[in-house]
Coordinates of C-alpha atoms and ligand atoms in Angstrom, one line a residue:
M29 CA 153.6 -80.4 -51.5
F30 CA 151.2 -83.3 -52.2
N31 CA 152.0 -85.4 -56.1
K32 CA 148.3 -85.9 -56.7
I33 CA 145.1 -84.4 -56.0
L34 CA 141.3 -85.1 -56.3
I35 CA 139.1 -82.4 -57.1
A36 CA 135.4 -83.7 -55.9
N37 CA 133.7 -80.8 -58.3
R38 CA 132.8 -80.2 -61.3
G39 CA 132.3 -77.3 -63.9
E40 CA 134.4 -74.2 -63.8
I41 CA 135.7 -74.2 -60.2
A42 CA 137.2 -78.2 -61.1
C43 CA 138.7 -76.7 -64.5
R44 CA 140.1 -73.6 -62.1
V45 CA 141.6 -75.8 -59.4
I46 CA 143.0 -78.4 -62.3
R47 CA 144.7 -75.5 -63.8
T48 CA 146.7 -73.9 -61.0
A49 CA 147.4 -77.8 -59.7
H50 CA 149.4 -78.4 -63.0
R51 CA 151.3 -75.2 -62.8
L52 CA 152.3 -76.6 -59.7
G53 CA 153.3 -80.1 -61.1
I54 CA 150.6 -81.7 -59.2
R55 CA 148.3 -84.4 -60.8
C56 CA 144.9 -84.2 -61.0
V57 CA 142.1 -86.8 -60.7
A58 CA 138.6 -86.0 -61.6
I59 CA 135.3 -87.4 -60.7
Y60 CA 132.3 -87.2 -62.6
S61 CA 129.0 -88.3 -63.4
E62 CA 127.4 -90.3 -66.5
A63 CA 126.2 -86.6 -67.8
D64 CA 129.7 -85.4 -67.5
A65 CA 131.7 -87.9 -69.6
N66 CA 132.8 -85.5 -72.0
A67 CA 132.9 -82.6 -69.6
M68 CA 136.1 -80.1 -70.0
H69 CA 137.0 -80.9 -66.4
V70 CA 137.4 -84.6 -67.2
A71 CA 139.3 -83.6 -70.5
M72 CA 141.5 -81.7 -68.5
A73 CA 142.3 -83.8 -65.4
D74 CA 145.5 -86.7 -65.9
E75 CA 142.8 -89.4 -64.7
A76 CA 138.9 -89.6 -64.4
V77 CA 136.7 -91.8 -62.5
C78 CA 132.7 -92.2 -63.0
V79 CA 131.2 -91.9 -59.4
G80 CA 127.5 -92.4 -60.6
P81 CA 124.3 -91.4 -62.5
A82 CA 123.6 -87.4 -63.1
P83 CA 121.7 -86.6 -60.1
S84 CA 124.2 -85.1 -57.3
K85 CA 123.4 -87.1 -54.6
D86 CA 123.9 -90.1 -56.9
S87 CA 127.5 -89.0 -57.7
Y88 CA 129.4 -85.8 -56.7
L89 CA 128.0 -85.9 -53.1
K90 CA 128.6 -89.9 -52.9
M91 CA 131.1 -89.7 -49.5
D92 CA 132.3 -93.2 -49.5
T93 CA 132.3 -93.8 -53.5
I94 CA 134.5 -90.3 -53.5
L95 CA 136.9 -91.6 -51.0
E96 CA 137.5 -95.1 -52.6
V97 CA 138.6 -93.5 -55.7
A98 CA 140.7 -91.4 -54.1
K99 CA 142.3 -94.4 -52.4
Q100 CA 142.4 -96.7 -55.6
T101 CA 144.1 -93.4 -57.6
G102 CA 146.4 -92.7 -55.2
A103 CA 145.4 -89.2 -54.3
Q104 CA 147.1 -87.8 -51.2
A105 CA 144.3 -84.6 -50.9
I106 CA 140.8 -83.8 -52.0
H107 CA 140.0 -80.4 -52.7
P108 CA 136.3 -80.0 -52.6
G109 CA 135.7 -77.0 -54.6
Y110 CA 132.6 -74.8 -53.7
G111 CA 129.3 -76.0 -53.0
F112 CA 128.4 -79.9 -53.3
L113 CA 130.9 -81.5 -50.4
S114 CA 132.8 -78.4 -49.4
E115 CA 131.1 -77.2 -46.3
N116 CA 130.5 -80.8 -45.4
A117 CA 131.9 -81.4 -41.7
P118 CA 131.0 -85.4 -41.8
F119 CA 132.9 -85.8 -45.4
V120 CA 135.6 -83.8 -43.6
Q121 CA 135.8 -86.4 -41.2
K122 CA 136.0 -89.2 -43.4
C123 CA 138.5 -87.9 -45.2
Q124 CA 140.7 -87.8 -41.7
E125 CA 139.7 -91.1 -40.7
A126 CA 141.0 -92.0 -44.5
D127 CA 144.1 -90.4 -44.1
I128 CA 143.2 -88.3 -46.9
V129 CA 143.8 -84.4 -46.5
F130 CA 140.7 -82.0 -46.9
I131 CA 142.1 -79.0 -48.8
G132 CA 140.0 -76.6 -46.1
P133 CA 139.3 -76.1 -42.8
P134 CA 138.7 -78.7 -39.8
A135 CA 135.1 -80.2 -39.5
S136 CA 134.7 -78.3 -36.3
A137 CA 135.3 -74.6 -38.1
I138 CA 132.8 -75.8 -40.1
E139 CA 130.6 -77.2 -37.5
A140 CA 131.0 -74.0 -35.4
M141 CA 129.8 -71.7 -38.7
G142 CA 127.0 -74.6 -39.5
S143 CA 124.4 -72.5 -36.9
K144 CA 123.9 -69.0 -37.9
S145 CA 122.9 -68.6 -34.4
A146 CA 125.5 -70.3 -32.9
A147 CA 128.2 -68.8 -34.9
K148 CA 126.7 -65.0 -33.6
R149 CA 127.5 -66.3 -30.4
I150 CA 131.0 -67.2 -31.0
M151 CA 131.5 -63.5 -32.7
E152 CA 130.1 -62.1 -29.9
E153 CA 132.9 -63.6 -27.6
A154 CA 135.4 -62.7 -30.2
N155 CA 134.5 -58.9 -30.3
V156 CA 133.2 -59.3 -33.4
P157 CA 130.4 -56.8 -34.4
L158 CA 126.9 -58.1 -35.0
V159 CA 123.8 -56.6 -36.2
P160 CA 121.7 -55.9 -33.7
G161 CA 119.2 -58.9 -32.5
Y162 CA 118.2 -61.9 -30.5
H163 CA 120.0 -65.3 -31.4
G164 CA 119.2 -67.4 -28.0
E165 CA 117.8 -70.8 -28.1
D166 CA 114.2 -70.0 -26.1
Q167 CA 112.1 -69.9 -29.4
D168 CA 108.5 -68.7 -27.8
P169 CA 106.6 -66.9 -30.4
A170 CA 105.9 -64.0 -27.6
L171 CA 109.7 -63.5 -27.0
L172 CA 110.6 -63.2 -30.5
K173 CA 108.1 -60.3 -31.1
R174 CA 108.9 -58.5 -27.7
H175 CA 112.7 -58.8 -28.8
S176 CA 111.3 -56.9 -32.2
D177 CA 108.9 -54.7 -30.7
E178 CA 112.0 -53.4 -28.8
M179 CA 114.5 -53.5 -31.1
G180 CA 111.5 -51.4 -33.8
Y181 CA 110.8 -52.2 -37.1
P182 CA 111.6 -53.3 -39.7
V183 CA 113.2 -56.6 -38.6
L184 CA 114.6 -59.8 -40.5
L185 CA 113.3 -63.3 -39.3
K186 CA 116.0 -65.8 -40.3
A187 CA 116.5 -69.8 -40.1
T188 CA 119.3 -70.5 -38.3
A189 CA 119.9 -73.2 -40.6
G190 CA 119.4 -71.1 -43.7
G191 CA 121.4 -70.9 -46.9
G192 CA 120.4 -69.3 -50.2
G193 CA 118.5 -66.8 -49.1
K194 CA 115.7 -69.2 -48.1
G195 CA 114.0 -69.4 -44.8
M196 CA 114.7 -65.4 -44.5
R197 CA 111.6 -62.7 -44.0
V198 CA 111.4 -59.0 -43.6
V199 CA 109.0 -58.0 -41.1
W200 CA 107.9 -54.2 -41.9
A201 CA 105.5 -53.9 -38.9
A202 CA 104.7 -55.4 -35.7
D203 CA 101.6 -56.6 -37.1
E204 CA 102.6 -58.6 -40.0
F205 CA 105.2 -60.6 -37.4
D206 CA 102.9 -63.6 -36.3
S207 CA 102.4 -64.2 -40.3
A208 CA 105.8 -63.9 -41.2
L209 CA 107.2 -65.9 -38.5
D210 CA 105.1 -68.6 -39.6
A211 CA 105.7 -68.1 -43.3
A212 CA 109.6 -68.4 -42.6
K213 CA 109.5 -71.4 -40.0
R214 CA 107.6 -73.1 -42.5
E215 CA 109.8 -72.6 -45.5
A216 CA 112.9 -73.6 -42.9
M217 CA 111.1 -76.6 -41.9
N218 CA 110.6 -77.6 -45.6
G219 CA 114.4 -76.4 -46.9
F220 CA 116.8 -77.4 -43.6
A221 CA 114.3 -79.8 -41.4
D222 CA 115.3 -77.1 -38.9
D223 CA 112.7 -73.9 -38.1
T224 CA 115.3 -72.4 -35.5
M225 CA 115.1 -68.6 -35.8
L226 CA 117.0 -65.6 -35.2
V227 CA 115.7 -62.2 -35.5
E228 CA 117.8 -59.3 -36.4
K229 CA 117.8 -55.5 -37.3
Y230 CA 116.7 -55.6 -40.9
L231 CA 119.2 -52.6 -42.7
T232 CA 117.6 -50.6 -45.6
K233 CA 120.3 -49.6 -47.6
P234 CA 123.2 -52.0 -46.3
R235 CA 126.4 -52.9 -48.5
H236 CA 127.6 -56.8 -48.7
V237 CA 131.3 -56.4 -48.2
E238 CA 133.2 -59.6 -47.5
I239 CA 136.9 -60.1 -46.6
Q240 CA 138.9 -62.9 -48.0
V241 CA 140.9 -64.5 -45.0
F242 CA 143.3 -67.1 -45.0
C243 CA 145.0 -68.8 -42.3
D244 CA 148.1 -71.9 -42.1
K245 CA 148.5 -74.5 -39.6
H246 CA 151.1 -72.6 -37.8
G247 CA 149.2 -69.7 -36.3
N248 CA 149.5 -67.2 -39.1
S249 CA 146.2 -65.4 -40.5
V250 CA 145.8 -62.8 -42.9
Y251 CA 143.2 -60.9 -44.7
L252 CA 143.5 -60.3 -48.4
A253 CA 141.1 -57.2 -48.5
E254 CA 137.8 -57.1 -49.0
R255 CA 135.3 -57.9 -52.1
D256 CA 131.8 -55.7 -52.5
C257 CA 129.0 -57.9 -53.5
S258 CA 126.1 -55.9 -53.1
V259 CA 124.7 -56.1 -56.5
Q260 CA 122.2 -59.4 -55.7
R261 CA 119.2 -60.6 -57.0
R262 CA 117.2 -62.1 -54.3
H263 CA 120.1 -62.3 -52.3
Q264 CA 122.3 -63.8 -54.8
K265 CA 125.3 -62.2 -55.9
V266 CA 125.6 -60.9 -59.5
V267 CA 128.4 -58.5 -59.8
E268 CA 131.0 -58.9 -57.5
E269 CA 133.9 -56.3 -57.2
A270 CA 137.6 -55.5 -55.4
P271 CA 138.1 -53.3 -53.6
A272 CA 134.8 -51.9 -52.3
P273 CA 134.5 -48.4 -53.5
G274 CA 134.8 -45.8 -51.6
M275 CA 136.7 -48.3 -48.8
S276 CA 139.1 -46.5 -46.8
D277 CA 142.4 -47.9 -45.4
E278 CA 141.5 -47.3 -41.7
L279 CA 137.9 -49.2 -42.4
R280 CA 139.6 -52.2 -44.4
K281 CA 141.7 -53.0 -41.6
A282 CA 139.0 -52.8 -39.2
M283 CA 136.6 -55.0 -41.1
G284 CA 140.4 -57.0 -42.1
E285 CA 141.2 -57.3 -38.4
A286 CA 137.5 -58.5 -37.3
A287 CA 137.6 -60.9 -40.1
V288 CA 140.7 -62.5 -38.6
R289 CA 139.4 -62.8 -35.1
A290 CA 136.3 -64.2 -36.6
A291 CA 138.7 -67.0 -38.4
E292 CA 140.8 -67.4 -35.2
A293 CA 138.2 -67.8 -33.1
I294 CA 137.3 -71.1 -34.6
G295 CA 140.7 -72.6 -35.2
Y296 CA 140.1 -71.8 -38.9
E297 CA 142.5 -73.3 -41.7
G298 CA 143.0 -72.2 -45.3
A299 CA 140.6 -70.2 -47.1
G300 CA 137.6 -68.5 -45.6
T301 CA 135.8 -65.4 -46.6
V302 CA 133.7 -63.3 -43.5
E303 CA 130.7 -61.5 -44.8
F304 CA 129.6 -58.1 -43.3
L305 CA 127.3 -55.9 -44.0
L306 CA 128.3 -52.5 -44.1
D307 CA 125.8 -49.8 -43.0
E308 CA 125.6 -46.3 -44.6
D309 CA 127.2 -44.7 -41.7
G310 CA 130.3 -47.0 -41.9
S311 CA 129.4 -49.8 -38.8
F312 CA 129.6 -52.9 -40.2
Y313 CA 128.2 -56.0 -39.0
F314 CA 129.5 -60.0 -38.9
M315 CA 126.9 -61.9 -41.2
E316 CA 128.3 -65.2 -41.6
M317 CA 131.4 -66.9 -42.6
N318 CA 131.8 -69.4 -45.6
T319 CA 134.5 -72.3 -44.8
R320 CA 135.4 -72.6 -48.5
L321 CA 136.8 -71.1 -51.5
Q322 CA 134.1 -68.5 -53.0
V323 CA 133.1 -68.4 -56.2
E324 CA 134.0 -64.7 -56.6
H325 CA 138.0 -65.4 -55.4
P326 CA 139.3 -64.3 -58.7
V327 CA 138.5 -60.6 -58.2
T328 CA 141.1 -60.8 -55.0
E329 CA 143.5 -62.6 -57.0
L330 CA 143.5 -59.8 -59.6
I331 CA 144.2 -56.8 -57.2
T332 CA 146.5 -58.6 -55.0
G333 CA 148.4 -60.9 -57.6
Q334 CA 148.0 -63.8 -56.0
D335 CA 146.7 -67.2 -56.7
L336 CA 144.3 -68.3 -53.8
V337 CA 144.3 -71.8 -55.1
E338 CA 147.9 -72.1 -54.9
W339 CA 147.2 -70.8 -51.2
Q340 CA 145.5 -73.4 -50.2
L341 CA 147.2 -76.0 -51.6
K342 CA 150.2 -74.6 -49.6
A343 CA 148.2 -74.3 -46.6
A344 CA 146.7 -77.6 -46.8
S345 CA 150.2 -79.4 -47.4
G346 CA 151.3 -77.4 -43.9
Q347 CA 153.4 -74.5 -45.4
T348 CA 153.2 -71.2 -44.3
L349 CA 151.4 -68.2 -45.6
P350 CA 153.2 -67.2 -48.8
L351 CA 152.8 -63.6 -47.7
S352 CA 152.6 -61.8 -43.9
Q353 CA 150.1 -59.1 -43.6
D354 CA 152.1 -56.5 -44.4
E355 CA 153.4 -58.0 -47.8
V356 CA 149.8 -57.7 -49.0
Q357 CA 149.3 -55.2 -51.5
I358 CA 146.6 -54.2 -53.7
N359 CA 146.5 -53.0 -57.2
G360 CA 143.7 -51.8 -59.7
H361 CA 140.3 -52.5 -59.4
A362 CA 138.6 -55.9 -60.5
V363 CA 135.4 -57.0 -61.3
E364 CA 133.6 -60.3 -61.4
V365 CA 129.9 -61.3 -63.3
R366 CA 128.5 -64.5 -63.4
I367 CA 127.1 -65.9 -66.9
Y368 CA 124.1 -67.8 -66.5
A369 CA 122.0 -69.7 -68.9
E370 CA 119.0 -67.9 -68.0
D371 CA 116.2 -65.6 -69.2
P372 CA 116.3 -62.1 -67.3
D373 CA 113.2 -61.2 -68.9
N374 CA 111.5 -64.1 -68.2
D375 CA 112.4 -64.0 -64.0
F376 CA 115.4 -65.7 -64.8
L377 CA 114.2 -69.1 -65.6
P378 CA 117.1 -71.0 -65.9
A379 CA 117.8 -72.5 -69.2
T380 CA 119.5 -75.5 -71.0
G381 CA 120.3 -76.8 -73.9
K382 CA 123.2 -77.0 -76.1
L383 CA 126.0 -74.3 -76.5
E384 CA 125.8 -74.1 -80.4
Y385 CA 127.9 -71.0 -80.6
L386 CA 130.2 -69.9 -78.2
R387 CA 132.6 -67.2 -78.6
T388 CA 134.7 -65.7 -75.5
P389 CA 136.8 -62.6 -75.0
E390 CA 140.6 -63.0 -75.8
E391 CA 142.1 -63.7 -72.3
N392 CA 145.1 -61.3 -71.7
R393 CA 146.2 -59.8 -68.7
Y394 CA 143.0 -57.6 -68.3
V395 CA 140.4 -60.4 -69.4
R396 CA 139.9 -63.9 -67.7
V397 CA 137.1 -66.3 -68.5
D398 CA 136.6 -69.1 -65.8
T399 CA 134.7 -71.4 -67.6
G400 CA 133.7 -75.4 -67.5
V401 CA 132.1 -75.4 -70.8
R402 CA 132.8 -75.4 -74.2
E403 CA 131.0 -74.9 -77.6
G404 CA 128.8 -77.9 -78.1
D405 CA 128.4 -78.5 -74.6
E406 CA 125.5 -79.2 -73.0
V407 CA 124.0 -77.0 -70.1
S408 CA 121.7 -79.8 -68.4
I409 CA 119.1 -79.8 -65.8
Y410 CA 121.0 -81.5 -63.0
Y411 CA 123.5 -78.6 -62.1
D412 CA 124.1 -75.0 -61.5
P413 CA 123.4 -73.6 -65.0
M414 CA 126.3 -71.2 -64.7
I415 CA 128.5 -70.8 -68.2
A416 CA 131.3 -68.9 -67.0
K417 CA 132.5 -66.5 -64.8
L418 CA 133.8 -63.2 -66.6
I419 CA 136.6 -61.6 -64.5
V420 CA 138.4 -57.9 -66.0
W421 CA 141.2 -55.9 -64.1
D422 CA 141.9 -52.8 -64.7
E423 CA 143.9 -49.8 -63.1
N424 CA 140.8 -48.1 -61.9
R425 CA 137.1 -48.7 -61.6
D426 CA 136.0 -46.4 -64.3
R427 CA 138.4 -48.3 -66.6
A428 CA 137.4 -51.6 -65.2
M429 CA 133.6 -51.1 -66.0
Q430 CA 134.7 -50.2 -69.3
R431 CA 136.6 -53.1 -70.1
M432 CA 134.0 -54.9 -68.6
S433 CA 131.2 -53.3 -70.9
Q434 CA 133.4 -54.2 -74.0
A435 CA 134.4 -57.8 -72.9
L436 CA 130.4 -58.5 -72.4
T437 CA 129.9 -57.8 -75.7
E438 CA 132.5 -60.2 -76.8
Y439 CA 131.0 -62.9 -74.8
R440 CA 128.8 -64.5 -77.6
I441 CA 126.5 -67.6 -77.0
A442 CA 123.8 -68.8 -79.4
G443 CA 121.8 -71.7 -78.8
M444 CA 120.2 -70.8 -75.2
K445 CA 119.2 -67.9 -73.1
T446 CA 122.0 -65.9 -71.3
N447 CA 122.1 -63.0 -68.8
T448 CA 124.6 -61.0 -70.9
H449 CA 122.7 -58.5 -72.3
F450 CA 121.6 -58.0 -68.8
L451 CA 124.7 -58.1 -67.1
K452 CA 125.6 -55.2 -70.1
R453 CA 123.1 -52.7 -68.7
L454 CA 123.8 -53.3 -65.2
I455 CA 127.8 -52.9 -65.9
D456 CA 126.7 -49.9 -68.1
N457 CA 123.7 -48.3 -65.4
S458 CA 125.1 -44.7 -64.6
A459 CA 124.2 -45.5 -61.1
F460 CA 126.3 -48.4 -60.9
R461 CA 129.2 -46.6 -62.5
A462 CA 128.7 -44.0 -59.9
A463 CA 129.2 -47.0 -57.4
E464 CA 125.7 -46.2 -55.6
L465 CA 125.8 -49.7 -54.2
D466 CA 123.3 -51.4 -51.8
T467 CA 121.7 -55.0 -51.8
G468 CA 118.3 -53.4 -53.3
F469 CA 120.3 -51.9 -56.7
I470 CA 118.9 -54.4 -58.9
E471 CA 115.2 -53.8 -57.9
K472 CA 115.6 -50.0 -57.4
H473 CA 117.1 -49.8 -61.0
E474 CA 114.2 -52.3 -62.6
E475 CA 113.3 -50.3 -64.9
D476 CA 116.3 -49.3 -66.5
L477 CA 117.4 -52.6 -66.3
F478 CA 114.7 -54.8 -67.9
S479 CA 113.2 -52.8 -70.8
G480 CA 113.3 -56.3 -72.5
H481 CA 114.5 -56.4 -76.3
G482 CA 112.1 -53.9 -78.0
G483 CA 113.5 -50.3 -77.8
S484 CA 117.3 -50.0 -79.0
H485 CA 116.8 -53.3 -80.9
S486 CA 113.8 -52.1 -83.3
A487 CA 115.3 -51.2 -86.7
N488 CA 119.3 -52.1 -86.6
P489 CA 119.6 -55.8 -85.8
L490 CA 116.8 -56.6 -88.4
A491 CA 118.8 -55.2 -91.1
L492 CA 121.6 -56.7 -89.9
A493 CA 119.6 -60.2 -90.2
A494 CA 118.3 -59.7 -93.4
L495 CA 121.8 -58.4 -94.5
Y496 CA 123.5 -61.6 -93.6
T497 CA 120.6 -63.4 -94.8
L498 CA 121.1 -62.0 -98.6
L499 CA 124.8 -62.3 -98.2
K500 CA 124.7 -65.4 -97.0
Q501 CA 122.1 -66.9 -100.1
G502 CA 124.2 -65.1 -102.4
Q503 CA 127.4 -67.2 -101.1
Q504 CA 125.4 -70.5 -101.1
R505 CA 124.4 -69.6 -104.9
Q506 CA 127.3 -68.6 -105.9
A507 CA 129.2 -71.8 -104.4
E508 CA 126.5 -74.0 -106.1
A509 CA 126.5 -72.5 -109.4
V510 CA 130.4 -73.5 -109.6
H511 CA 129.3 -77.1 -108.3
S512 CA 125.8 -77.6 -110.5
H513 CA 124.0 -76.1 -112.7
D514 CA 120.8 -77.8 -110.7
T515 CA 118.1 -75.0 -111.2
T516 CA 115.6 -76.7 -109.0
S517 CA 117.8 -75.5 -106.2
P518 CA 115.8 -73.6 -103.6
W519 CA 118.5 -70.7 -104.2
H520 CA 117.8 -70.7 -107.8
Q521 CA 115.0 -68.0 -106.5
F522 CA 117.8 -65.9 -105.6
N523 CA 118.2 -65.2 -109.0
G524 CA 115.4 -65.1 -110.2
W525 CA 114.9 -61.9 -107.6
R526 CA 118.2 -60.3 -108.9
L527 CA 117.7 -60.5 -112.4
N528 CA 114.2 -58.7 -112.1
E529 CA 115.0 -54.9 -112.2
E530 CA 112.1 -53.9 -110.1
P531 CA 112.4 -56.6 -107.1
A532 CA 111.3 -55.8 -104.2
L533 CA 111.5 -59.2 -102.4
A534 CA 110.6 -59.5 -99.0
V535 CA 112.9 -61.4 -96.5
R536 CA 110.9 -61.9 -93.9
F537 CA 111.7 -63.3 -90.3
K538 CA 110.1 -64.0 -86.9
V539 CA 111.0 -62.3 -83.9
G540 CA 109.4 -63.2 -81.2
D541 CA 106.0 -63.9 -81.7
E542 CA 105.9 -61.5 -84.4
E543 CA 106.2 -61.6 -88.2
K544 CA 108.6 -59.0 -89.5
S545 CA 109.5 -58.1 -93.5
V546 CA 112.5 -56.2 -95.0
Q547 CA 111.8 -55.1 -98.5
V548 CA 114.9 -55.5 -100.6
N549 CA 116.0 -53.4 -103.6
W550 CA 119.0 -54.6 -105.2
L551 CA 121.5 -51.9 -106.4
N552 CA 124.4 -52.1 -108.8
Q553 CA 126.4 -52.4 -105.5
G554 CA 124.6 -53.6 -102.2
F555 CA 121.1 -53.1 -101.6
R556 CA 118.3 -50.8 -100.7
L557 CA 116.2 -52.1 -97.3
S558 CA 113.3 -50.7 -96.4
V559 CA 112.9 -51.8 -92.3
D560 CA 110.3 -50.9 -90.3
G561 CA 109.7 -47.8 -92.5
H562 CA 113.3 -46.4 -92.7
I563 CA 115.3 -47.0 -95.9
V564 CA 119.2 -47.9 -95.6
I565 CA 121.5 -48.2 -98.2
A566 CA 123.0 -51.4 -96.9
D567 CA 126.1 -53.5 -98.6
G568 CA 128.8 -55.9 -96.9
K569 CA 130.6 -58.6 -96.3
L570 CA 130.6 -62.2 -94.5
E571 CA 133.8 -63.6 -93.4
D572 CA 132.6 -66.5 -91.5
D573 CA 130.7 -65.4 -88.6
V574 CA 131.9 -61.5 -88.7
L575 CA 129.5 -59.8 -91.0
K576 CA 131.2 -56.4 -91.9
A577 CA 128.3 -54.2 -92.8
S578 CA 127.7 -50.4 -93.8
F579 CA 124.8 -49.2 -93.5
N580 CA 124.3 -45.5 -95.3
G581 CA 128.2 -45.3 -95.5
H582 CA 128.8 -46.0 -91.9
N583 CA 131.2 -49.8 -91.2
R584 CA 130.3 -51.4 -88.5
N585 CA 130.8 -55.0 -87.8
A586 CA 128.7 -57.8 -86.2
F587 CA 128.8 -61.3 -85.4
V588 CA 126.4 -63.7 -86.5
A589 CA 125.4 -67.5 -85.8
E590 CA 123.0 -69.2 -87.1
L591 CA 121.6 -72.8 -87.2
E592 CA 118.7 -73.6 -89.5
G593 CA 117.4 -70.4 -90.1
H594 CA 117.5 -69.5 -86.8
I595 CA 119.8 -66.4 -87.0
T596 CA 121.5 -64.3 -83.7
V597 CA 122.7 -61.2 -84.7
F598 CA 125.5 -59.8 -81.9
T599 CA 126.4 -56.2 -81.6
D600 CA 127.4 -53.7 -78.8
Q601 CA 123.6 -53.5 -78.1
G602 CA 123.5 -57.4 -77.3
A603 CA 121.9 -60.2 -78.9
F604 CA 119.3 -60.5 -81.3
E605 CA 117.3 -63.7 -82.3
C606 CA 115.0 -64.2 -85.2
Q607 CA 113.7 -66.7 -87.3
W608 CA 114.4 -66.5 -91.1
L609 CA 111.3 -67.6 -92.6
H610 CA 112.9 -69.4 -95.6
P611 CA 110.6 -68.6 -98.8
D612 CA 110.2 -72.1 -100.0
L613 CA 108.6 -73.1 -96.8
D614 CA 105.7 -71.4 -97.8
N615 CA 105.5 -73.6 -100.9
H616 CA 105.8 -76.4 -98.9
E617 CA 103.3 -75.7 -96.6
F618 CA 100.8 -74.6 -99.7
E619 CA 101.7 -78.0 -101.0
E620 CA 100.9 -79.9 -98.0
E621 CA 97.6 -78.1 -97.6
G622 CA 96.8 -78.8 -101.1
G623 CA 98.0 -82.5 -101.2
Ligands
LIG962 P1 122.3 -66.8 -47.0 O1 122.9 -67.8 -45.6 O2 120.8 -67.6 -46.8 O3 122.9 -66.3 -47.8 P2 123.0 -64.3 -45.4 O4 122.6 -64.2 -43.9 O5 124.2 -64.5 -45.9 O6 122.0 -65.7 -45.8 O7 122.3 -62.9 -46.1 C1 122.1 -63.6 -47.4 C2 121.4 -61.6 -47.6 O8 120.8 -61.1 -47.3 C3 123.0 -60.8 -47.7 O9 123.8 -60.5 -48.7 C4 121.9 -59.2 -47.5 O10 121.6 -58.9 -49.0 C5 120.9 -59.7 -46.6 N1 120.7 -59.6 -45.4 C6 121.1 -60.4 -44.4 N2 120.9 -59.8 -43.3 C7 120.4 -58.8 -43.2 C8 120.0 -57.6 -42.5 N3 120.2 -57.8 -41.3 N4 119.6 -56.4 -42.8 C9 119.5 -56.2 -44.5 N5 119.8 -57.1 -45.1 C10 120.3 -58.6 -45.1

């Protein structure tokens, strides 16, 4: 086993790898860009070296610099994580030349899977089922069209060099073929400088089911069950779970053995994932093999009780696989969601900014948080805006989903838009709970998943925000009263309002572009609030960020993050944001206008 490794990555996966390495007594060297000097992975590592400016091409992708750092620090091996250099055959070659172990497959295996059409030819020979289609070298448009006509529409055009859903076009009918081919070729040329295409039958309701495989240097290969990643948005995974709902033992065995054949056909070593499309009739077809550790590997870890990074380190250092196929057991159900800084209500526009307030669910045997950021960290424009992976395990799917729903309400972030509320709606969706899964799930259930923040959020969170503001000002006024008798304090007004017996103060907020006002009357105990025409008797206590609220005698807790009047209220309905319009603000404006 290695004594010291370098991690050629950042964020959650770098932290994830360090955790296992440290548990095994392996020292870790981190690399970082100038933007990441204070990043979590740097703080966790035993040593860290800056490899260049923020853009990845100047830092995390600098092969020679990274190898130089590995040599200087005496690292025996490099873990590439996912993304960056993880599937870069020339880098693997360079590691070999520098006599540093690449924790992953040989360069030849990466190359074999680099082209979707070449990979298909290898898989065909290895007797791995393929989606019917054409993946030959002759690229004559008329020939491609003839194959499509023969197969029948819809068909899918795919760039052989493609990835991340780019260079793909569905063709629904023969008369759309030519323009779709042009468009796909153009996108492929722009994206990958290669416009070679393949055509395959487009399955209309497939599931994405992938098999985790592992191979050592001694010819042993095993599969560690499957993951269902059917819930996707623009061909990007959003929810991943294991095992796949409804998977029979026979199908698992058939798919697992096909995946192992795929890996063996290319002389694979280490962790790999063979992706399949699973059709409604139980037929499955090879899609591609990812020659690295996948983002969603934790769900496999939770159902098998294995640490896949440990397996990677063992395999790379020449040890045999920890388990044989017969010894691989699966237990319970695991689900992962990817928490992103993005705005689901605005076409998932990536968000950036500072994580001003960050609370995560407590980790235990059911809940796991894989993250690379802490409160106060920035999500910058330079890298993937993933904040964390939230992974949950329980005895069965229903319980795991229930737990996930709860864990999502405990994941509280203020300071930027995130997808946590969208994820919760997804997890709570009845069709999702019933495991009615296929890759079109999100599109099909769009209306339920994206109803904005209006409906369920109308009165209650605003009342909570008002109660919070009143309690908070009360606290501050009390504190100030202790320290001074300064009657010019802006909070002095609260005093005035309170003494006034027919007070009807309005606490005003900006919610989106709208101004909302909550009428307040003080009672002997608590307040009477009038919110959107509803009267509630409100009372409560504020303990740090916990708002213990009582509305009409119904007690419930909410959490509140505030930054200069910008209030985020977290309830089990999600996060509600508003801006408190400070009563003095108007005066200032008035003064400015007047003066
Ligand atoms: P990429 O490498 O760009 O991610 P993939 O070949 O892995 O492309 O396909 C990505 C996604 O596209 C799959 O997860 C699936 O949802 C969809 N897809 C791919 N091939 C087909 C097909 N033949 N029929 C239907 N959907 C497909």
